[in-house]
mmCIF file of C-alpha atoms in Angstrom:
data_model
loop_
_atom_site.group_PDB
_atom_site.id
_atom_site.type_symbol
_atom_site.label_atom_id
_atom_site.label_comp_id
_atom_site.label_asym_id
_atom_site.label_seq_id
_atom_site.Cartn_x
_atom_site.Cartn_y
_atom_site.Cartn_z
ATOM 1 C CA MET A 1 0.356 3.630 -19.849
ATOM 2 C CA THR A 2 -2.020 1.720 -17.599
ATOM 3 C CA TYR A 3 -0.866 0.369 -14.277
ATOM 4 C CA ALA A 4 -1.182 -3.416 -14.062
ATOM 5 C CA THR A 5 -4.499 -4.391 -12.513
ATOM 6 C CA ASP A 6 -2.985 -7.249 -10.506
ATOM 7 C CA ARG A 7 -0.363 -4.928 -9.021
ATOM 8 C CA LEU A 8 -3.010 -2.348 -8.155
ATOM 9 C CA HIS A 9 -5.068 -4.997 -6.352
ATOM 10 C CA GLU A 10 -1.981 -6.133 -4.438
ATOM 11 C CA GLU A 11 -1.281 -2.576 -3.292
ATOM 12 C CA ILE A 12 -4.899 -2.046 -2.261
ATOM 13 C CA ALA A 13 -5.018 -5.290 -0.280
ATOM 14 C CA TYR A 14 -1.671 -4.584 1.383
ATOM 15 C CA ILE A 15 -2.597 -1.087 2.516
ATOM 16 C CA ALA A 16 -6.123 -2.079 3.559
ATOM 17 C CA TYR A 17 -4.804 -5.030 5.580
ATOM 18 C CA HIS A 18 -2.187 -3.036 7.461
ATOM 19 C CA PHE A 19 -3.840 0.387 7.776
ATOM 20 C CA HIS A 20 -7.522 -0.679 7.727
ATOM 21 C CA TRP A 21 -8.330 2.039 5.206
ATOM 22 C CA SER A 22 -11.358 1.829 2.951
ATOM 23 C CA LEU A 23 -11.115 0.992 -0.730
ATOM 24 C CA GLU A 24 -12.313 4.484 -1.577
ATOM 25 C CA ASP A 25 -9.587 6.112 0.544
ATOM 26 C CA ILE A 26 -6.874 3.981 -1.021
ATOM 27 C CA LEU A 27 -8.086 4.581 -4.575
ATOM 28 C CA ASP A 28 -8.118 8.331 -3.895
ATOM 29 C CA LEU A 29 -4.340 8.228 -3.408
ATOM 30 C CA GLU A 30 -2.056 9.166 -6.262
ATOM 31 C CA HIS A 31 -0.080 6.240 -7.624
ATOM 32 C CA GLY A 32 3.203 7.520 -6.174
ATOM 33 C CA ASP A 33 1.682 8.013 -2.734
ATOM 34 C CA ARG A 34 0.173 4.533 -2.765
ATOM 35 C CA ARG A 35 3.584 3.053 -3.701
ATOM 36 C CA ARG A 36 5.264 5.004 -0.881
ATOM 37 C CA TYR A 37 2.760 3.650 1.633
ATOM 38 C CA THR A 38 3.367 0.072 0.495
ATOM 39 C CA GLU A 39 7.118 0.624 0.767
ATOM 40 C CA GLN A 40 6.771 2.096 4.258
ATOM 41 C CA ILE A 41 4.554 -0.770 5.408
ATOM 42 C CA THR A 42 7.099 -3.249 4.077
ATOM 43 C CA ALA A 43 9.869 -1.478 5.972
ATOM 44 C CA LEU A 44 7.843 -1.540 9.181
ATOM 45 C CA VAL A 45 6.854 -5.179 8.826
ATOM 46 C CA THR A 46 10.346 -6.408 8.037
ATOM 47 C CA ARG A 47 11.943 -4.285 10.756
ATOM 48 C CA ALA A 48 9.500 -5.261 13.538
ATOM 49 C CA PRO A 49 10.668 -8.888 13.987
ATOM 50 C CA ALA A 50 14.311 -7.777 14.088
ATOM 51 C CA GLU A 51 13.539 -5.305 16.875
ATOM 52 C CA GLY A 52 11.561 -7.826 18.948
#
């Protein structure tokens, strides 16, 4: 099964935007690790305004 290209691009953009990692570094991640990072970023972003 191939991971949806649009979803992959969304994950790459999201991680690159928030962590400032290179495309190469992000693509080197395993799929599960990349998903965990996007989930963690989401948790941080949604929690930050509530803490402010």
